[in-house]
Amino acid sequence: MTSKFHFLSFLFFSFISYSFQNPNPDSNSSPSRAHTELTNYGFPIGLLPATTILNYNVNQTSGEFTVYLGDSCKITLPPDNYLATYSKRITGKIVKGRIAELDGIRVQAFFKWWSITGIRSNDEDLVFEVGMVTAKYPLKNFDESPPCEGRYSAS
Ligand SMILES: *[C@@H]1O[C@H](CO)[C@@H](O)[C@H](O)[C@H]1NC(C)=O
């Protein structure tokens, strides 16, 4: 009887301390595990929009990853307000500070849509690669995940 009581109170207090150690940072847009996984690779959570992540996987050996969003997503990228779209399925290869062979994120510039093929990160900047062309933005623009402004129909 006593041991049972001890066990229950142990569970109870474990639960309480667990809740206190894991406060929900922001009930509106709590980052998913996929968002926080990005930070393990030196990338900010703002690279992924604030939307439902159905699933994601990373091959720890090769770095190959797939992220499945609940739906396609249209966002405005800071600071220049480029329109960008995320496909429901995003793939690539991730290692610390570098995403390569990226597929599924496109950005509109000069009246055309371009696929972002790679992203690099250092302590201060994110460097987006569109083929041979690169564009650099301060990391601090990506502290928060941008909200989806609706889906888009892939044409
Ligand atoms: C992960 O990548 C390695 C190296 O390319 C490959 O041999 C292995 O089969 C992959 N694992 C999975 C689960 O796909």
Tab-separated table of N, CA and C and ligand atoms in Angstrom:
chain	number	residue	atom	x	y	z
A	1	MET	N	0.834	-1.213	0.000
A	1	MET	CA	0.000	0.000	0.000
A	1	MET	C	0.861	1.253	0.000
A	2	THR	N	1.816	1.306	0.935
A	2	THR	CA	2.669	2.498	0.995
A	2	THR	C	3.488	2.638	-0.286
A	3	SER	N	4.014	1.515	-0.789
A	3	SER	CA	4.851	1.622	-1.980
A	3	SER	C	4.030	2.102	-3.175
A	4	LYS	N	2.771	1.699	-3.179
A	4	LYS	CA	1.901	2.147	-4.256
A	4	LYS	C	1.693	3.665	-4.167
A	5	PHE	N	1.495	4.124	-2.938
A	5	PHE	CA	1.319	5.562	-2.741
A	5	PHE	C	2.574	6.313	-3.182
A	6	HIS	N	3.731	5.780	-2.801
A	6	HIS	CA	4.982	6.437	-3.181
A	6	HIS	C	5.131	6.495	-4.690
A	7	PHE	N	4.728	5.411	-5.315
A	7	PHE	CA	4.849	5.365	-6.772
A	7	PHE	C	3.959	6.423	-7.427
A	8	LEU	N	2.709	6.507	-6.915
A	8	LEU	CA	1.770	7.495	-7.478
A	8	LEU	C	2.251	8.918	-7.248
A	9	SER	N	2.763	9.181	-6.033
A	9	SER	CA	3.210	10.552	-5.792
A	9	SER	C	4.468	10.844	-6.604
A	10	PHE	N	5.266	9.815	-6.836
A	10	PHE	CA	6.430	10.003	-7.707
A	10	PHE	C	5.972	10.412	-9.110
A	11	LEU	N	4.971	9.679	-9.615
A	11	LEU	CA	4.439	10.001	-10.943
A	11	LEU	C	3.899	11.418	-10.971
A	12	PHE	N	3.151	11.745	-9.897
A	12	PHE	CA	2.521	13.054	-9.834
A	12	PHE	C	3.573	14.161	-9.864
A	13	PHE	N	4.606	14.008	-9.022
A	13	PHE	CA	5.606	15.072	-8.968
A	13	PHE	C	6.495	15.097	-10.211
A	14	SER	N	6.692	13.930	-10.812
A	14	SER	CA	7.426	13.919	-12.077
A	14	SER	C	6.653	14.695	-13.114
A	15	PHE	N	5.330	14.472	-13.103
A	15	PHE	CA	4.484	15.153	-14.077
A	15	PHE	C	4.540	16.668	-13.861
A	16	ILE	N	4.418	17.075	-12.589
A	16	ILE	CA	4.461	18.498	-12.266
A	16	ILE	C	5.785	19.114	-12.719
A	17	SER	N	6.900	18.464	-12.399
A	17	SER	CA	8.179	19.082	-12.753
A	17	SER	C	8.378	19.049	-14.264
A	18	TYR	N	7.831	18.006	-14.906
A	18	TYR	CA	7.920	17.953	-16.361
A	18	TYR	C	7.192	19.161	-16.961
A	19	SER	N	5.987	19.449	-16.429
A	19	SER	CA	5.207	20.572	-16.958
A	19	SER	C	5.935	21.886	-16.776
A	20	PHE	N	6.637	21.994	-15.629
A	20	PHE	CA	7.322	23.256	-15.392
A	20	PHE	C	8.587	23.388	-16.233
A	21	GLN	N	9.211	22.236	-16.528
A	21	GLN	CA	10.414	22.304	-17.353
A	21	GLN	C	10.090	22.546	-18.821
A	22	ASN	N	8.858	22.238	-19.214
A	22	ASN	CA	8.501	22.366	-20.617
A	22	ASN	C	7.307	23.299	-20.808
A	23	PRO	N	7.470	24.556	-20.395
A	23	PRO	CA	6.341	25.460	-20.592
A	23	PRO	C	6.133	25.684	-22.083
A	24	ASN	N	4.909	25.830	-22.474
A	24	ASN	CA	4.623	26.136	-23.868
A	24	ASN	C	5.086	27.562	-24.141
A	25	PRO	N	6.103	27.762	-24.978
A	25	PRO	CA	6.687	29.092	-25.147
A	25	PRO	C	5.689	30.104	-25.699
A	26	ASP	N	4.798	29.657	-26.556
A	26	ASP	CA	3.846	30.587	-27.157
A	26	ASP	C	2.701	29.751	-27.701
A	27	SER	N	1.566	29.832	-27.013
A	27	SER	CA	0.477	28.933	-27.372
A	27	SER	C	-0.038	29.186	-28.780
A	28	ASN	N	0.217	30.379	-29.304
A	28	ASN	CA	-0.229	30.664	-30.661
A	28	ASN	C	0.571	29.896	-31.699
A	29	SER	N	1.864	29.856	-31.529
A	29	SER	CA	2.702	29.269	-32.562
A	29	SER	C	3.867	28.530	-31.919
A	30	SER	N	3.559	27.517	-31.136
A	30	SER	CA	4.650	26.769	-30.529
A	30	SER	C	5.388	26.032	-31.638
A	31	PRO	N	6.726	26.167	-31.675
A	31	PRO	CA	7.465	25.525	-32.743
A	31	PRO	C	7.381	24.006	-32.637
A	32	SER	N	7.283	23.352	-33.762
A	32	SER	CA	7.215	21.893	-33.775
A	32	SER	C	8.609	21.335	-33.564
A	33	ARG	N	8.702	20.015	-33.450
A	33	ARG	CA	10.016	19.401	-33.311
A	33	ARG	C	10.855	19.623	-34.555
A	34	ALA	N	10.208	19.708	-35.715
A	34	ALA	CA	10.952	19.977	-36.951
A	34	ALA	C	11.586	21.362	-36.904
A	35	HIS	N	10.840	22.328	-36.347
A	35	HIS	CA	11.383	23.686	-36.218
A	35	HIS	C	12.616	23.686	-35.302
A	36	THR	N	12.489	23.023	-34.154
A	36	THR	CA	13.608	23.051	-33.219
A	36	THR	C	14.772	22.202	-33.723
A	37	GLU	N	14.464	21.173	-34.523
A	37	GLU	CA	15.522	20.356	-35.129
A	37	GLU	C	16.448	21.236	-35.979
A	38	LEU	N	15.865	22.237	-36.634
A	38	LEU	CA	16.663	23.163	-37.448
A	38	LEU	C	17.768	23.805	-36.624
A	39	THR	N	17.442	24.162	-35.376
A	39	THR	CA	18.429	24.858	-34.549
A	39	THR	C	19.610	23.943	-34.206
A	40	ASN	N	19.376	22.633	-34.184
A	40	ASN	CA	20.488	21.693	-33.961
A	40	ASN	C	21.510	21.749	-35.088
A	41	TYR	N	21.068	22.247	-36.248
A	41	TYR	CA	21.963	22.337	-37.400
A	41	TYR	C	22.422	23.775	-37.634
A	42	GLY	N	22.156	24.654	-36.677
A	42	GLY	CA	22.622	26.032	-36.806
A	42	GLY	C	21.733	26.915	-37.653
A	43	PHE	N	20.481	26.478	-37.870
A	43	PHE	CA	19.539	27.294	-38.633
A	43	PHE	C	18.438	27.818	-37.727
A	44	PRO	N	17.887	29.004	-38.049
A	44	PRO	CA	16.808	29.562	-37.223
A	44	PRO	C	15.468	28.908	-37.549
A	45	ILE	N	14.550	28.897	-36.570
A	45	ILE	CA	13.250	28.254	-36.792
A	45	ILE	C	12.446	28.945	-37.882
A	46	GLY	N	12.763	30.235	-38.128
A	46	GLY	CA	12.027	31.020	-39.116
A	46	GLY	C	12.181	30.541	-40.545
A	47	LEU	N	13.021	29.532	-40.775
A	47	LEU	CA	13.136	28.970	-42.118
A	47	LEU	C	11.893	28.186	-42.493
A	48	LEU	N	11.192	27.685	-41.478
A	48	LEU	CA	9.944	26.962	-41.737
A	48	LEU	C	8.774	27.837	-41.318
A	49	PRO	N	7.730	27.892	-42.132
A	49	PRO	CA	6.571	28.703	-41.751
A	49	PRO	C	5.868	28.117	-40.530
A	50	ALA	N	5.089	28.957	-39.847
A	50	ALA	CA	4.308	28.495	-38.709
A	50	ALA	C	3.089	27.752	-39.232
A	51	THR	N	3.246	26.469	-39.442
A	51	THR	CA	2.155	25.668	-39.977
A	51	THR	C	2.309	24.242	-39.465
A	52	THR	N	1.313	23.440	-39.702
A	52	THR	CA	1.355	22.059	-39.238
A	52	THR	C	2.448	21.279	-39.962
A	53	ILE	N	3.331	20.669	-39.191
A	53	ILE	CA	4.317	19.773	-39.769
A	53	ILE	C	3.795	18.356	-39.529
A	54	LEU	N	3.391	17.682	-40.584
A	54	LEU	CA	2.822	16.346	-40.416
A	54	LEU	C	3.882	15.356	-39.986
A	55	ASN	N	5.050	15.481	-40.579
A	55	ASN	CA	6.111	14.520	-40.298
A	55	ASN	C	7.422	15.068	-40.849
A	56	TYR	N	8.527	14.603	-40.310
A	56	TYR	CA	9.812	14.932	-40.905
A	56	TYR	C	10.790	13.829	-40.538
A	57	ASN	N	11.761	13.623	-41.380
A	57	ASN	CA	12.818	12.686	-41.005
A	57	ASN	C	14.149	13.149	-41.551
A	58	VAL	N	15.190	12.836	-40.808
A	58	VAL	CA	16.550	13.179	-41.202
A	58	VAL	C	17.380	11.904	-41.099
A	59	ASN	N	18.080	11.586	-42.175
A	59	ASN	CA	19.036	10.482	-42.113
A	59	ASN	C	20.332	11.033	-41.510
A	60	GLN	N	20.639	10.588	-40.293
A	60	GLN	CA	21.791	11.136	-39.564
A	60	GLN	C	23.103	10.894	-40.298
A	61	THR	N	23.158	9.856	-41.121
A	61	THR	CA	24.394	9.532	-41.848
A	61	THR	C	24.572	10.437	-43.063
A	62	SER	N	23.564	10.479	-43.913
A	62	SER	CA	23.704	11.218	-45.175
A	62	SER	C	23.221	12.660	-45.057
A	63	GLY	N	22.418	12.963	-44.043
A	63	GLY	CA	21.851	14.300	-43.913
A	63	GLY	C	20.607	14.505	-44.756
A	64	GLU	N	20.202	13.492	-45.513
A	64	GLU	CA	19.007	13.635	-46.343
A	64	GLU	C	17.774	13.786	-45.458
A	65	PHE	N	16.947	14.763	-45.788
A	65	PHE	CA	15.752	14.981	-44.979
A	65	PHE	C	14.516	15.197	-45.840
A	66	THR	N	13.379	14.927	-45.253
A	66	THR	CA	12.089	15.217	-45.866
A	66	THR	C	11.200	15.837	-44.798
A	67	VAL	N	10.532	16.928	-45.148
A	67	VAL	CA	9.555	17.560	-44.252
A	67	VAL	C	8.209	17.557	-44.964
A	68	TYR	N	7.197	17.064	-44.265
A	68	TYR	CA	5.842	17.056	-44.827
A	68	TYR	C	4.988	18.089	-44.114
A	69	LEU	N	4.552	19.116	-44.856
A	69	LEU	CA	3.649	20.121	-44.290
A	69	LEU	C	2.207	19.658	-44.485
A	70	GLY	N	1.322	20.154	-43.609
A	70	GLY	CA	-0.094	19.834	-43.728
A	70	GLY	C	-0.684	20.321	-45.040
A	71	ASP	N	-0.140	21.423	-45.531
A	71	ASP	CA	-0.619	21.973	-46.789
A	71	ASP	C	0.483	22.856	-47.368
A	72	SER	N	0.365	23.166	-48.659
A	72	SER	CA	1.313	24.106	-49.240
A	72	SER	C	1.100	25.458	-48.562
A	73	CYS	N	2.079	26.338	-48.688
A	73	CYS	CA	2.048	27.546	-47.865
A	73	CYS	C	2.725	28.688	-48.602
A	74	LYS	N	2.110	29.842	-48.487
A	74	LYS	CA	2.630	31.049	-49.120
A	74	LYS	C	3.032	32.010	-48.008
A	75	ILE	N	4.232	32.561	-48.057
A	75	ILE	CA	4.667	33.496	-47.015
A	75	ILE	C	5.342	34.713	-47.647
A	76	THR	N	5.555	35.727	-46.832
A	76	THR	CA	6.327	36.886	-47.255
A	76	THR	C	7.644	36.864	-46.492
A	77	LEU	N	8.750	36.827	-47.239
A	77	LEU	CA	10.069	36.722	-46.609
A	77	LEU	C	10.606	38.090	-46.226
A	78	PRO	N	10.992	38.247	-44.956
A	78	PRO	CA	11.627	39.495	-44.567
A	78	PRO	C	13.060	39.523	-45.077
A	79	PRO	N	13.707	40.676	-45.214
A	79	PRO	CA	13.143	42.011	-44.993
A	79	PRO	C	12.637	42.658	-46.283
A	80	ASP	N	12.836	41.989	-47.417
A	80	ASP	CA	12.497	42.634	-48.690
A	80	ASP	C	11.110	42.265	-49.197
A	81	ASN	N	10.365	41.515	-48.380
A	81	ASN	CA	8.999	41.139	-48.724
A	81	ASN	C	8.882	40.371	-50.043
A	82	TYR	N	9.824	39.461	-50.238
A	82	TYR	CA	9.676	38.558	-51.363
A	82	TYR	C	8.583	37.550	-51.035
A	83	LEU	N	7.807	37.206	-52.033
A	83	LEU	CA	6.813	36.165	-51.869
A	83	LEU	C	7.510	34.813	-52.034
A	84	ALA	N	7.252	33.908	-51.119
A	84	ALA	CA	7.865	32.581	-51.211
A	84	ALA	C	6.798	31.514	-51.014
A	85	THR	N	6.992	30.369	-51.610
A	85	THR	CA	6.042	29.270	-51.425
A	85	THR	C	6.776	28.030	-50.944
A	86	TYR	N	6.085	27.286	-50.105
A	86	TYR	CA	6.578	26.009	-49.606
A	86	TYR	C	5.668	24.915	-50.124
A	87	SER	N	6.240	23.891	-50.744
A	87	SER	CA	5.450	22.730	-51.158
A	87	SER	C	5.103	21.898	-49.941
A	88	LYS	N	4.126	20.993	-50.124
A	88	LYS	CA	3.761	20.116	-49.009
A	88	LYS	C	4.919	19.207	-48.627
A	89	ARG	N	5.795	18.929	-49.599
A	89	ARG	CA	6.913	18.040	-49.338
A	89	ARG	C	8.205	18.778	-49.676
A	90	ILE	N	9.079	18.909	-48.700
A	90	ILE	CA	10.353	19.605	-48.894
A	90	ILE	C	11.476	18.617	-48.626
A	91	THR	N	12.413	18.527	-49.558
A	91	THR	CA	13.521	17.581	-49.387
A	91	THR	C	14.851	18.301	-49.556
A	92	GLY	N	15.903	17.678	-49.074
A	92	GLY	CA	17.236	18.236	-49.233
A	92	GLY	C	18.230	17.445	-48.410
A	93	LYS	N	19.412	18.023	-48.311
A	93	LYS	CA	20.484	17.405	-47.524
A	93	LYS	C	20.982	18.437	-46.532
A	94	ILE	N	20.962	18.093	-45.251
A	94	ILE	CA	21.343	19.072	-44.235
A	94	ILE	C	22.565	18.587	-43.456
A	95	VAL	N	23.532	19.464	-43.298
A	95	VAL	CA	24.630	19.253	-42.347
A	95	VAL	C	24.731	20.562	-41.572
A	96	LYS	N	25.551	20.593	-40.562
A	96	LYS	CA	25.661	21.804	-39.753
A	96	LYS	C	25.996	23.006	-40.631
A	97	GLY	N	25.095	24.003	-40.634
A	97	GLY	CA	25.361	25.249	-41.353
A	97	GLY	C	25.129	25.218	-42.844
A	98	ARG	N	24.633	24.079	-43.355
A	98	ARG	CA	24.452	24.024	-44.798
A	98	ARG	C	23.317	23.085	-45.205
A	99	ILE	N	22.415	23.601	-46.053
A	99	ILE	CA	21.370	22.780	-46.657
A	99	ILE	C	21.626	22.776	-48.160
A	100	ALA	N	21.705	21.605	-48.756
A	100	ALA	CA	21.977	21.495	-50.189
A	100	ALA	C	20.886	20.661	-50.847
A	101	GLU	N	20.911	20.665	-52.171
A	101	GLU	CA	19.959	19.873	-52.963
A	101	GLU	C	18.525	20.102	-52.509
A	102	LEU	N	18.245	21.342	-52.127
A	102	LEU	CA	16.922	21.690	-51.597
A	102	LEU	C	15.883	21.639	-52.707
A	103	ASP	N	14.724	21.117	-52.386
A	103	ASP	CA	13.614	21.078	-53.327
A	103	ASP	C	12.318	21.360	-52.580
A	104	GLY	N	11.539	22.318	-53.049
A	104	GLY	CA	10.226	22.559	-52.448
A	104	GLY	C	10.009	23.984	-51.952
A	105	ILE	N	11.043	24.826	-52.019
A	105	ILE	CA	10.865	26.228	-51.615
A	105	ILE	C	11.187	27.122	-52.821
A	106	ARG	N	10.227	27.978	-53.166
A	106	ARG	CA	10.439	28.875	-54.304
A	106	ARG	C	10.213	30.323	-53.882
A	107	VAL	N	10.871	31.216	-54.582
A	107	VAL	CA	10.751	32.630	-54.235
A	107	VAL	C	10.514	33.425	-55.515
A	108	GLN	N	9.685	34.468	-55.397
A	108	GLN	CA	9.388	35.289	-56.560
A	108	GLN	C	10.264	36.526	-56.558
A	109	ALA	N	10.994	36.728	-57.642
A	109	ALA	CA	11.828	37.919	-57.775
A	109	ALA	C	11.937	38.253	-59.253
A	110	PHE	N	11.962	39.520	-59.553
A	110	PHE	CA	12.008	39.978	-60.944
A	110	PHE	C	10.914	39.321	-61.772
A	111	PHE	N	9.727	39.205	-61.207
A	111	PHE	CA	8.546	38.691	-61.900
A	111	PHE	C	8.669	37.229	-62.322
A	112	LYS	N	9.584	36.512	-61.681
A	112	LYS	CA	9.719	35.084	-62.002
A	112	LYS	C	9.808	34.277	-60.714
A	113	TRP	N	9.511	32.986	-60.804
A	113	TRP	CA	9.663	32.101	-59.658
A	113	TRP	C	10.986	31.362	-59.754
A	114	TRP	N	11.724	31.362	-58.659
A	114	TRP	CA	13.029	30.699	-58.623
A	114	TRP	C	13.027	29.671	-57.499
A	115	SER	N	13.629	28.522	-57.755
A	115	SER	CA	13.775	27.527	-56.691
A	115	SER	C	14.988	27.855	-55.845
A	116	ILE	N	14.790	27.881	-54.537
A	116	ILE	CA	15.938	28.028	-53.647
A	116	ILE	C	16.614	26.655	-53.574
A	117	THR	N	17.861	26.592	-54.025
A	117	THR	CA	18.525	25.294	-54.155
A	117	THR	C	19.383	24.951	-52.944
A	118	GLY	N	19.775	25.986	-52.185
A	118	GLY	CA	20.593	25.729	-51.008
A	118	GLY	C	20.526	26.896	-50.039
A	119	ILE	N	20.847	26.635	-48.786
A	119	ILE	CA	20.879	27.687	-47.769
A	119	ILE	C	22.095	27.441	-46.885
A	120	ARG	N	22.864	28.478	-46.639
A	120	ARG	CA	23.993	28.381	-45.710
A	120	ARG	C	23.752	29.309	-44.535
A	121	SER	N	24.322	28.957	-43.411
A	121	SER	CA	24.157	29.797	-42.236
A	121	SER	C	25.481	29.952	-41.523
A	122	ASN	N	25.772	31.173	-41.084
A	122	ASN	CA	26.907	31.371	-40.185
A	122	ASN	C	26.390	32.110	-38.964
A	123	ASP	N	27.224	32.659	-38.161
A	123	ASP	CA	26.764	33.282	-36.911
A	123	ASP	C	25.849	34.479	-37.132
A	124	GLU	N	25.978	35.128	-38.276
A	124	GLU	CA	25.244	36.373	-38.487
A	124	GLU	C	24.247	36.364	-39.626
A	125	ASP	N	24.535	35.560	-40.646
A	125	ASP	CA	23.722	35.651	-41.854
A	125	ASP	C	23.198	34.306	-42.323
A	126	LEU	N	22.126	34.410	-43.101
A	126	LEU	CA	21.657	33.285	-43.887
A	126	LEU	C	21.947	33.623	-45.340
A	127	VAL	N	22.516	32.673	-46.055
A	127	VAL	CA	22.796	32.890	-47.460
A	127	VAL	C	21.923	31.939	-48.282
A	128	PHE	N	21.042	32.518	-49.082
A	128	PHE	CA	20.154	31.723	-49.927
A	128	PHE	C	20.797	31.557	-51.300
A	129	GLU	N	20.786	30.352	-51.792
A	129	GLU	CA	21.351	30.081	-53.113
A	129	GLU	C	20.226	29.767	-54.098
A	130	VAL	N	20.273	30.462	-55.207
A	130	VAL	CA	19.370	30.164	-56.318
A	130	VAL	C	20.285	29.857	-57.487
A	131	GLY	N	20.578	28.580	-57.669
A	131	GLY	CA	21.600	28.221	-58.652
A	131	GLY	C	22.926	28.826	-58.250
A	132	MET	N	23.515	29.633	-59.153
A	132	MET	CA	24.815	30.231	-58.875
A	132	MET	C	24.675	31.566	-58.140
A	133	VAL	N	23.471	32.076	-58.066
A	133	VAL	CA	23.233	33.382	-57.454
A	133	VAL	C	22.959	33.224	-55.963
A	134	THR	N	23.489	34.145	-55.153
A	134	THR	CA	23.216	34.076	-53.716
A	134	THR	C	22.684	35.409	-53.207
A	135	ALA	N	21.921	35.335	-52.143
A	135	ALA	CA	21.423	36.540	-51.468
A	135	ALA	C	21.590	36.333	-49.978
A	136	LYS	N	22.136	37.352	-49.304
A	136	LYS	CA	22.482	37.227	-47.893
A	136	LYS	C	21.553	38.076	-47.039
A	137	TYR	N	21.031	37.495	-45.936
A	137	TYR	CA	20.171	38.240	-45.018
A	137	TYR	C	20.592	38.009	-43.586
A	138	PRO	N	20.447	39.039	-42.724
A	138	PRO	CA	20.798	38.855	-41.306
A	138	PRO	C	19.943	37.769	-40.664
A	139	LEU	N	20.565	36.931	-39.856
A	139	LEU	CA	19.870	35.843	-39.154
A	139	LEU	C	18.674	36.333	-38.344
A	140	LYS	N	18.806	37.528	-37.773
A	140	LYS	CA	17.769	38.002	-36.851
A	140	LYS	C	16.411	38.182	-37.522
A	141	ASN	N	16.390	38.226	-38.862
A	141	ASN	CA	15.108	38.298	-39.558
A	141	ASN	C	14.333	36.997	-39.499
A	142	PHE	N	14.993	35.933	-39.009
A	142	PHE	CA	14.376	34.611	-39.062
A	142	PHE	C	14.182	34.002	-37.674
A	143	ASP	N	14.112	34.895	-36.664
A	143	ASP	CA	13.899	34.433	-35.292
A	143	ASP	C	12.541	33.779	-35.091
A	144	GLU	N	11.579	34.202	-35.889
A	144	GLU	CA	10.224	33.668	-35.744
A	144	GLU	C	9.749	33.075	-37.055
A	145	SER	N	8.910	32.048	-36.939
A	145	SER	CA	8.341	31.447	-38.136
A	145	SER	C	7.260	32.342	-38.708
A	146	PRO	N	7.373	32.671	-40.001
A	146	PRO	CA	6.335	33.523	-40.599
A	146	PRO	C	5.017	32.746	-40.741
A	147	PRO	N	3.889	33.434	-40.553
A	147	PRO	CA	2.608	32.752	-40.705
A	147	PRO	C	2.294	32.469	-42.171
A	148	CYS	N	1.620	31.367	-42.432
A	148	CYS	CA	1.175	31.064	-43.798
A	148	CYS	C	0.086	32.050	-44.177
A	149	GLU	N	0.196	32.553	-45.395
A	149	GLU	CA	-0.831	33.477	-45.874
A	149	GLU	C	-1.764	32.767	-46.839
A	150	GLY	N	-1.896	31.486	-46.632
A	150	GLY	CA	-2.762	30.682	-47.498
A	150	GLY	C	-1.953	29.672	-48.269
A	151	ARG	N	-2.677	28.788	-48.931
A	151	ARG	CA	-1.998	27.792	-49.747
A	151	ARG	C	-1.760	28.394	-51.124
A	152	TYR	N	-1.120	27.682	-51.981
A	152	TYR	CA	-1.005	28.161	-53.357
A	152	TYR	C	-1.256	26.963	-54.245
A	153	SER	N	-1.745	27.233	-55.426
A	153	SER	CA	-1.973	26.128	-56.346
A	153	SER	C	-0.773	26.016	-57.269
A	154	ALA	N	-0.087	24.900	-57.183
A	154	ALA	CA	1.071	24.677	-58.044
A	154	ALA	C	0.584	24.598	-59.475
A	155	SER	N	1.180	25.402	-60.332
A	155	SER	CA	0.713	25.399	-61.721
A	155	SER	C	1.687	24.655	-62.613
B	1	LIG	C1	21.032	6.826	-44.669
B	1	LIG	O1	22.077	7.182	-45.549
B	1	LIG	C2	23.063	6.186	-45.709
B	1	LIG	C3	24.197	6.784	-46.537
B	1	LIG	O2	23.711	7.309	-47.783
B	1	LIG	C4	22.428	4.959	-46.347
B	1	LIG	O3	23.398	3.938	-46.501
B	1	LIG	C5	21.284	4.457	-45.455
B	1	LIG	O4	20.610	3.402	-46.086
B	1	LIG	C6	20.298	5.573	-45.181
B	1	LIG	N1	19.335	5.146	-44.181
B	1	LIG	C7	18.024	5.203	-44.388
B	1	LIG	C8	17.176	4.746	-43.244
B	1	LIG	O5	17.530	5.585	-45.427
